[in-house]
PDB file of C-alpha atoms and ligand atoms in Angstrom:
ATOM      1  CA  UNK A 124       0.000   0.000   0.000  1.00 44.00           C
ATOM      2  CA  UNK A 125       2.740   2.786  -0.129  1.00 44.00           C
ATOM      3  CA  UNK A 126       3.381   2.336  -4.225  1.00 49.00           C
ATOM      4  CA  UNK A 127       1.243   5.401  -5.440  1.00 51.00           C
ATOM      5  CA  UNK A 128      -0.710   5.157  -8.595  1.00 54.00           C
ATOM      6  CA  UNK A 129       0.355   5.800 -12.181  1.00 50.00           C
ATOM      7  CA  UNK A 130      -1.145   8.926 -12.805  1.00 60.00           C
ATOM      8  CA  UNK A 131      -1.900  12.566 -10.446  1.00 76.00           C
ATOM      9  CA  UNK A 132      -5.342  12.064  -9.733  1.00 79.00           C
ATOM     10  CA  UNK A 133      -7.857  14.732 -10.649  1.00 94.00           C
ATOM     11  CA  UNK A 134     -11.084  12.398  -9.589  1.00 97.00           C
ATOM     12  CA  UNK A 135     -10.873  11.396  -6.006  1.00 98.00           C
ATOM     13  CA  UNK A 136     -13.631   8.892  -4.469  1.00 98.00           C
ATOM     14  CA  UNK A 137     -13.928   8.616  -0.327  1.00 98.00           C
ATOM     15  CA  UNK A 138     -14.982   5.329   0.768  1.00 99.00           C
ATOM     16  CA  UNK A 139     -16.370   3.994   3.708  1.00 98.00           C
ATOM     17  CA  UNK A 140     -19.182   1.371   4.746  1.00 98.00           C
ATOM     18  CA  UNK A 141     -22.316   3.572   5.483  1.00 98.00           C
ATOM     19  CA  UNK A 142     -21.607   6.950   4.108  1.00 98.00           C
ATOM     20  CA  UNK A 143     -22.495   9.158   6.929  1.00 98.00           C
ATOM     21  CA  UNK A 144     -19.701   9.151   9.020  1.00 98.00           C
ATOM     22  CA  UNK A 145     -15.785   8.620   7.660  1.00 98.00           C
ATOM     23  CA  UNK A 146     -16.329   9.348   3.601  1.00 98.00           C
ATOM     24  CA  UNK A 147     -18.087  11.909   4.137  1.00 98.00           C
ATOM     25  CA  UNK A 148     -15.799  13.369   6.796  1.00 98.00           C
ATOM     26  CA  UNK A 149     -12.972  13.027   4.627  1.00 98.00           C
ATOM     27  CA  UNK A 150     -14.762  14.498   1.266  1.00 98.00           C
ATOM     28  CA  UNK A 151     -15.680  17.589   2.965  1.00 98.00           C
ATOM     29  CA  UNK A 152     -11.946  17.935   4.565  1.00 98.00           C
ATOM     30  CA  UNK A 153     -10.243  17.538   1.240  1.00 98.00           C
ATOM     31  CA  UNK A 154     -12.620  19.573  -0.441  1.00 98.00           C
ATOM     32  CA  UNK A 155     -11.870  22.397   2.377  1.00 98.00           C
ATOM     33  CA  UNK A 156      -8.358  22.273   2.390  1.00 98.00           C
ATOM     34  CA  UNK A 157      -7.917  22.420  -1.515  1.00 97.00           C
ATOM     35  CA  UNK A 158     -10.685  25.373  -1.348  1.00 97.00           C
ATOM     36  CA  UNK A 159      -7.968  27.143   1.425  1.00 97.00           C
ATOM     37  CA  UNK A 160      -5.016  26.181  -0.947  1.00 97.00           C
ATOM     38  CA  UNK A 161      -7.180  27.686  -4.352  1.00 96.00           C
ATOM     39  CA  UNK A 162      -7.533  24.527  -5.774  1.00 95.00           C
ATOM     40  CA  UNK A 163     -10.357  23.410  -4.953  1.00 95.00           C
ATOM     41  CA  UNK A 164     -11.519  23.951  -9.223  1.00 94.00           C
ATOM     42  CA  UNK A 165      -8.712  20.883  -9.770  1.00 95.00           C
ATOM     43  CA  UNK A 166     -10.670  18.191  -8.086  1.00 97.00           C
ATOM     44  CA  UNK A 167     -13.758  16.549  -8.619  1.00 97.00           C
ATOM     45  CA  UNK A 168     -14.802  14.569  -5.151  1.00 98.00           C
ATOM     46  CA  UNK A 169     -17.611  12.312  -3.927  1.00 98.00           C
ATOM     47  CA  UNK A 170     -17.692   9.610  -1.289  1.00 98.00           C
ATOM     48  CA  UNK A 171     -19.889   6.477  -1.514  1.00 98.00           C
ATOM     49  CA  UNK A 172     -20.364   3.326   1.203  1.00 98.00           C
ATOM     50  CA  UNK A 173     -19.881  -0.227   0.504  1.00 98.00           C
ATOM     51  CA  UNK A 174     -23.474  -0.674   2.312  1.00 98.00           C
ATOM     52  CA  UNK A 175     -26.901   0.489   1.195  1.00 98.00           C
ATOM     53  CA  UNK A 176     -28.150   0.852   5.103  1.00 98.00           C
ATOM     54  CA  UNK A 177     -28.504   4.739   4.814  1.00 98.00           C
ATOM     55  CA  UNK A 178     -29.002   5.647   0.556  1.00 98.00           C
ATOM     56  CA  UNK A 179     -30.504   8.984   0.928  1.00 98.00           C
ATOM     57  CA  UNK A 180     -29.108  10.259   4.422  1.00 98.00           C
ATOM     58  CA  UNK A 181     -27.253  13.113   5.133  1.00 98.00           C
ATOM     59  CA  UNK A 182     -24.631  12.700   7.327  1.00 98.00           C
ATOM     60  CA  UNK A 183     -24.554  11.561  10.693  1.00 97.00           C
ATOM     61  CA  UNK A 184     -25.278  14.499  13.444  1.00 96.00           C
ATOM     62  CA  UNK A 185     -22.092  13.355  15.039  1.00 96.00           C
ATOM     63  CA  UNK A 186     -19.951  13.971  12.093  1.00 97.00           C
ATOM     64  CA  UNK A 187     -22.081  16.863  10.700  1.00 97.00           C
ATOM     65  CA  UNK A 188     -20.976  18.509  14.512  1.00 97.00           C
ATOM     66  CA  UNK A 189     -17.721  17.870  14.463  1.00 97.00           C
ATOM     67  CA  UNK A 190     -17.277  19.264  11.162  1.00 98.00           C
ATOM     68  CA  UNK A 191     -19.529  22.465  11.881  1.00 98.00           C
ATOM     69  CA  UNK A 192     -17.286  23.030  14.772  1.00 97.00           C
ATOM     70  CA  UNK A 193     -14.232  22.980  12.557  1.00 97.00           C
ATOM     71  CA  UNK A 194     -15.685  24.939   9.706  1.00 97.00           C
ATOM     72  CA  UNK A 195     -15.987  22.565   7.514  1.00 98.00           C
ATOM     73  CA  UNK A 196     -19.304  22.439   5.420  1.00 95.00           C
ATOM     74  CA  UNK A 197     -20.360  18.270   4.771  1.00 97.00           C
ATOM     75  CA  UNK A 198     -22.299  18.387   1.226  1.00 90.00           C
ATOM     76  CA  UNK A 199     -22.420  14.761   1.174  1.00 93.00           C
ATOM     77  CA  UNK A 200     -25.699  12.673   0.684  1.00 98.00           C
ATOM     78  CA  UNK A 201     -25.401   8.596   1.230  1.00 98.00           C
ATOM     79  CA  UNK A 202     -25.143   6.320  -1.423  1.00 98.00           C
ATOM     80  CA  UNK A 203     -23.850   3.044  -2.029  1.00 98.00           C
ATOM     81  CA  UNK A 204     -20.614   2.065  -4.407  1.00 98.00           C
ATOM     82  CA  UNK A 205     -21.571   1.608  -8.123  1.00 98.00           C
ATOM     83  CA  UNK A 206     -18.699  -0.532  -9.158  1.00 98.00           C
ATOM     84  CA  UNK A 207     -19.595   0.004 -13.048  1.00 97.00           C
ATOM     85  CA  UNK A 208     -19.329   3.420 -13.128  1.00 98.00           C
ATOM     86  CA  UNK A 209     -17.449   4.223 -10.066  1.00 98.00           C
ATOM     87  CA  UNK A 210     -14.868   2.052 -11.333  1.00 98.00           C
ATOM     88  CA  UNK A 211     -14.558   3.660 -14.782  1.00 97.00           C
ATOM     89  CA  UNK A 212     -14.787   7.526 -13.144  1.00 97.00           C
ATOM     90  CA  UNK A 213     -12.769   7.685 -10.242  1.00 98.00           C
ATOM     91  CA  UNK A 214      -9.103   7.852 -10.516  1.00 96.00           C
ATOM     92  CA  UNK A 215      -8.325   7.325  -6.886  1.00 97.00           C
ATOM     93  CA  UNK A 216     -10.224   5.439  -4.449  1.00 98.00           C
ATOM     94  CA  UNK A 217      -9.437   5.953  -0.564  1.00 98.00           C
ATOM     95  CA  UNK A 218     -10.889   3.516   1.403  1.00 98.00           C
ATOM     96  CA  UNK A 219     -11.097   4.230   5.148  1.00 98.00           C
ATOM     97  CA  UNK A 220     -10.192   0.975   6.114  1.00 98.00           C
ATOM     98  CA  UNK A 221      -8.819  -2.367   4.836  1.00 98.00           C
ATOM     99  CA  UNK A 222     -12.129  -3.882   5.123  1.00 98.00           C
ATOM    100  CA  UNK A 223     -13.860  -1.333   2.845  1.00 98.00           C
ATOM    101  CA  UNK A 224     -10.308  -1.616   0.715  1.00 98.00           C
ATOM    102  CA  UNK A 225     -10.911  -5.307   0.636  1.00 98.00           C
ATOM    103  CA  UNK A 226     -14.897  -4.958  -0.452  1.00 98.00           C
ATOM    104  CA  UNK A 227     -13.551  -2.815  -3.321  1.00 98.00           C
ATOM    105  CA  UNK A 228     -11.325  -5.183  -4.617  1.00 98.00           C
ATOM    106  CA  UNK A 229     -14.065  -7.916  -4.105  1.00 98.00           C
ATOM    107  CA  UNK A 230     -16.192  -5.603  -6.518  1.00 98.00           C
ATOM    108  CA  UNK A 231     -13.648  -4.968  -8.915  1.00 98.00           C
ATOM    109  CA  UNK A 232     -11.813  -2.153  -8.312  1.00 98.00           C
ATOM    110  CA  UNK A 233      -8.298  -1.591 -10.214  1.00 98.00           C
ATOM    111  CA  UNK A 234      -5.768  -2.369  -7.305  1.00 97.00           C
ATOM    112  CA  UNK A 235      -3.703   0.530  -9.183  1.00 97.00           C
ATOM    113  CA  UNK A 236      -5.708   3.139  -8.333  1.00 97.00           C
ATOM    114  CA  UNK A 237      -6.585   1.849  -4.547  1.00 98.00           C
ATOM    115  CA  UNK A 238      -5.139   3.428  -1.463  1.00 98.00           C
ATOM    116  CA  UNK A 239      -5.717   3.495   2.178  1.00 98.00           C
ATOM    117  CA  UNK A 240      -6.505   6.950   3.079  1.00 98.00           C
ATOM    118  CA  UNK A 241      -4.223   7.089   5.536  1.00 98.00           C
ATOM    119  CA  UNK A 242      -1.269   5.906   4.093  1.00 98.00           C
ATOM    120  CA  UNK A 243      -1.282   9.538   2.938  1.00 98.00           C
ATOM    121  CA  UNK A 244      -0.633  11.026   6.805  1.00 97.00           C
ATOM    122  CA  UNK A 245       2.681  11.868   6.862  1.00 96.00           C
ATOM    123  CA  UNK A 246       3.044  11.196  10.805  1.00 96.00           C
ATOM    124  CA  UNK A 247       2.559   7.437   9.771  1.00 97.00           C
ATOM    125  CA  UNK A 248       5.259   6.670   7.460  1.00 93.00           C
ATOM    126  CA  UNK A 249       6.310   3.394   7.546  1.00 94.00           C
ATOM    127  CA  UNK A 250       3.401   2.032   9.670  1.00 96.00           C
ATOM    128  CA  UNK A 251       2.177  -1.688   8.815  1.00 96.00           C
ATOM    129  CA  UNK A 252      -1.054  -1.670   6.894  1.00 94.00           C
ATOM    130  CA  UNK A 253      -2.937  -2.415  10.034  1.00 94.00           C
ATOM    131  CA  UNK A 254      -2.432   0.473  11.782  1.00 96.00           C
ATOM    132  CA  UNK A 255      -3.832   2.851   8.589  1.00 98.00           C
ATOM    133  CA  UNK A 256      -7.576   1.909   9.034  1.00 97.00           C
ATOM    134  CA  UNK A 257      -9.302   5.121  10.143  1.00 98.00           C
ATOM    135  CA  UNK A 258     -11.605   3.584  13.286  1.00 96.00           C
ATOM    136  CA  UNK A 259     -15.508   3.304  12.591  1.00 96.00           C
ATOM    137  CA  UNK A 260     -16.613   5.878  15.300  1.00 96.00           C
ATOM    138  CA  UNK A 261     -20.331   5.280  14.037  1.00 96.00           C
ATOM    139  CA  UNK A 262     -21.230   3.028  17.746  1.00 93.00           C
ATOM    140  CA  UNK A 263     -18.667   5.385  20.600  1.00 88.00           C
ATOM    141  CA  UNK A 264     -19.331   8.704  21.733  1.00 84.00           C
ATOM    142  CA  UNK A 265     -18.235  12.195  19.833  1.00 81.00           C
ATOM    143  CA  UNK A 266     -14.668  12.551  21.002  1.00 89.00           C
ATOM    144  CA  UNK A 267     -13.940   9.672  18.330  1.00 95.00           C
ATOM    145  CA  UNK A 268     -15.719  11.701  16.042  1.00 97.00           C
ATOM    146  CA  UNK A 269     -12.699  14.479  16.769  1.00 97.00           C
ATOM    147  CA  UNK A 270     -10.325  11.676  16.859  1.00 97.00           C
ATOM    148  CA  UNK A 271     -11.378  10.611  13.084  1.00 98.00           C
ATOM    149  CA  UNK A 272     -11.669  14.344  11.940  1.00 98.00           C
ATOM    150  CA  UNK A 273      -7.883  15.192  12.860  1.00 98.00           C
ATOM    151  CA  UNK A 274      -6.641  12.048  11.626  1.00 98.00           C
ATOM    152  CA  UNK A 275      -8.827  13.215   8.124  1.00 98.00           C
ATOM    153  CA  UNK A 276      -6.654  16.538   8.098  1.00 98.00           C
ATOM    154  CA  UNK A 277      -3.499  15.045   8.398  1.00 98.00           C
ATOM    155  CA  UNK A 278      -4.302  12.481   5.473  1.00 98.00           C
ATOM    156  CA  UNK A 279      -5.842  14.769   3.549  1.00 98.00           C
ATOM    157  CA  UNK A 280      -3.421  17.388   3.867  1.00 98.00           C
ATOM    158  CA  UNK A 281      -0.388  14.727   2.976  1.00 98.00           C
ATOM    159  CA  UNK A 282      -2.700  13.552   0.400  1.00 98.00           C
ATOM    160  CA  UNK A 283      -3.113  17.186  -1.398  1.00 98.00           C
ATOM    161  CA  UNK A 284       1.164  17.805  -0.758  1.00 97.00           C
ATOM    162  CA  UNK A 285       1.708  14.485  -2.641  1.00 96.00           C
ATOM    163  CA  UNK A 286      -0.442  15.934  -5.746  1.00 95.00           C
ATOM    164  CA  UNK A 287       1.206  19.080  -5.604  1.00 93.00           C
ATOM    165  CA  UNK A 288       4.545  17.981  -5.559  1.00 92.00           C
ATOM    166  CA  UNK A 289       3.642  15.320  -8.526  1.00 89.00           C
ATOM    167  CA  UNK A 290       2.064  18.656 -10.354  1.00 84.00           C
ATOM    168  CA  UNK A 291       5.607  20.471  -9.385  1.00 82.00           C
TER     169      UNK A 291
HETATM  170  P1  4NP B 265     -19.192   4.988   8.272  1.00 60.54           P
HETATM  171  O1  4NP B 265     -19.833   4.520   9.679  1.00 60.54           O
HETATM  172  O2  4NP B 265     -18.855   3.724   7.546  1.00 60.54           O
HETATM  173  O3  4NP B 265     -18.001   5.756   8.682  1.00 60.54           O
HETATM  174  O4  4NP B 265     -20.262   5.810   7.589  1.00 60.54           O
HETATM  175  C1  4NP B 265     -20.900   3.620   9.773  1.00 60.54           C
HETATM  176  C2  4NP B 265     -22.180   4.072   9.655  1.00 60.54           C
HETATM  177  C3  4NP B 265     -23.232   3.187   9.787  1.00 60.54           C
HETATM  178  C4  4NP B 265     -22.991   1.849  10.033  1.00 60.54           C
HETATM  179  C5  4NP B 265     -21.687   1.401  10.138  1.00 60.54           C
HETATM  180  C6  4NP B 265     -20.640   2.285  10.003  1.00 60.54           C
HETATM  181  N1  4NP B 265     -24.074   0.940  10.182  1.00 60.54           N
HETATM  182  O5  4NP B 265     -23.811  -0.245  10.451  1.00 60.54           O
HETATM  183  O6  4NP B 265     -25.229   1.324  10.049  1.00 60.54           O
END
């Protein structure tokens, strides 16, 4: 999981199993950091779930808090993974954790264009595999909420150095 894909991504799908917590988390962070850097207009982002349980929500009040409290506006509404066309679109998909990473695969996903979100975070370099899953906070309380959203800032922000040093 540290090889990077072939190409700088422009089309960036967040992955998670529901939709309303992590994906949409980490959509809303990348899309307010590259808005803060002026490059927002470079991406196109969405996030999707592995699991249909919640098609049609918006995001969980827990998240939707945390993010409020950061400034960071969640535009996210639930839907599941369509491998067909998600597949074809997207040309980097960031699980949250090696279970969603491994549903992908199961459903067809190019390993190439794969990565565990957080095997962007720079603090984490050289960590095995199984310490990059971002925890499900969906069933504790909201300081994992917090937890999830700084550990979201420090991917994203290693993921959008990465692409602007590829861009360099
Ligand atoms: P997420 O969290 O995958 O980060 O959106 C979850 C949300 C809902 C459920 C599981 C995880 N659920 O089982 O309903």
């Amino acid at each position: 999981m540290t090889a990077q894909p072939e190409t700088t991504p422009r089309s960036l799908l967040f992955v998670c199993l529901g939709n309303i917590c992590r994906s949409p988390l980490a959509e809303g962070i990348f899309l307010h950091l590259a808005d803060a850097r002026g490059v927002r207009d470079a991406f196109e982002a969405d996030s999707c779930g592995t699991g249909a349980w919640h098609v049609g929500e918006r995001p969980d009040a827990r998240a939707a808090a945390v993010a409020r409290q950061n400034g960071v506006k969640l535009v996210s509404i639930a839907r599941q993974l369509d491998p067909r066309r998600d597949f074809e679109r997207f040309e980097l998909i960031l699980p949250m954790d090696r279970s969603n990473r491994d549903d992908l695969l199961d459903a067809g996903a190019p390993e190439g264009r794969v990565r565990l979100m957080r095997s962007y975070d720079p603090t984490l370099a050289g960590a095995t595999e199984r310490e990059l899953d971002v925890p499900d906070p969906y069933y504790g309380g909201p300081d994992g909420f917090q937890h999830v959203f700084d550990m979201l800032v420090r991917s994203c922000t290693g993921l959008l150095d990465r692409i602007a040093r590829e861009r360099a």
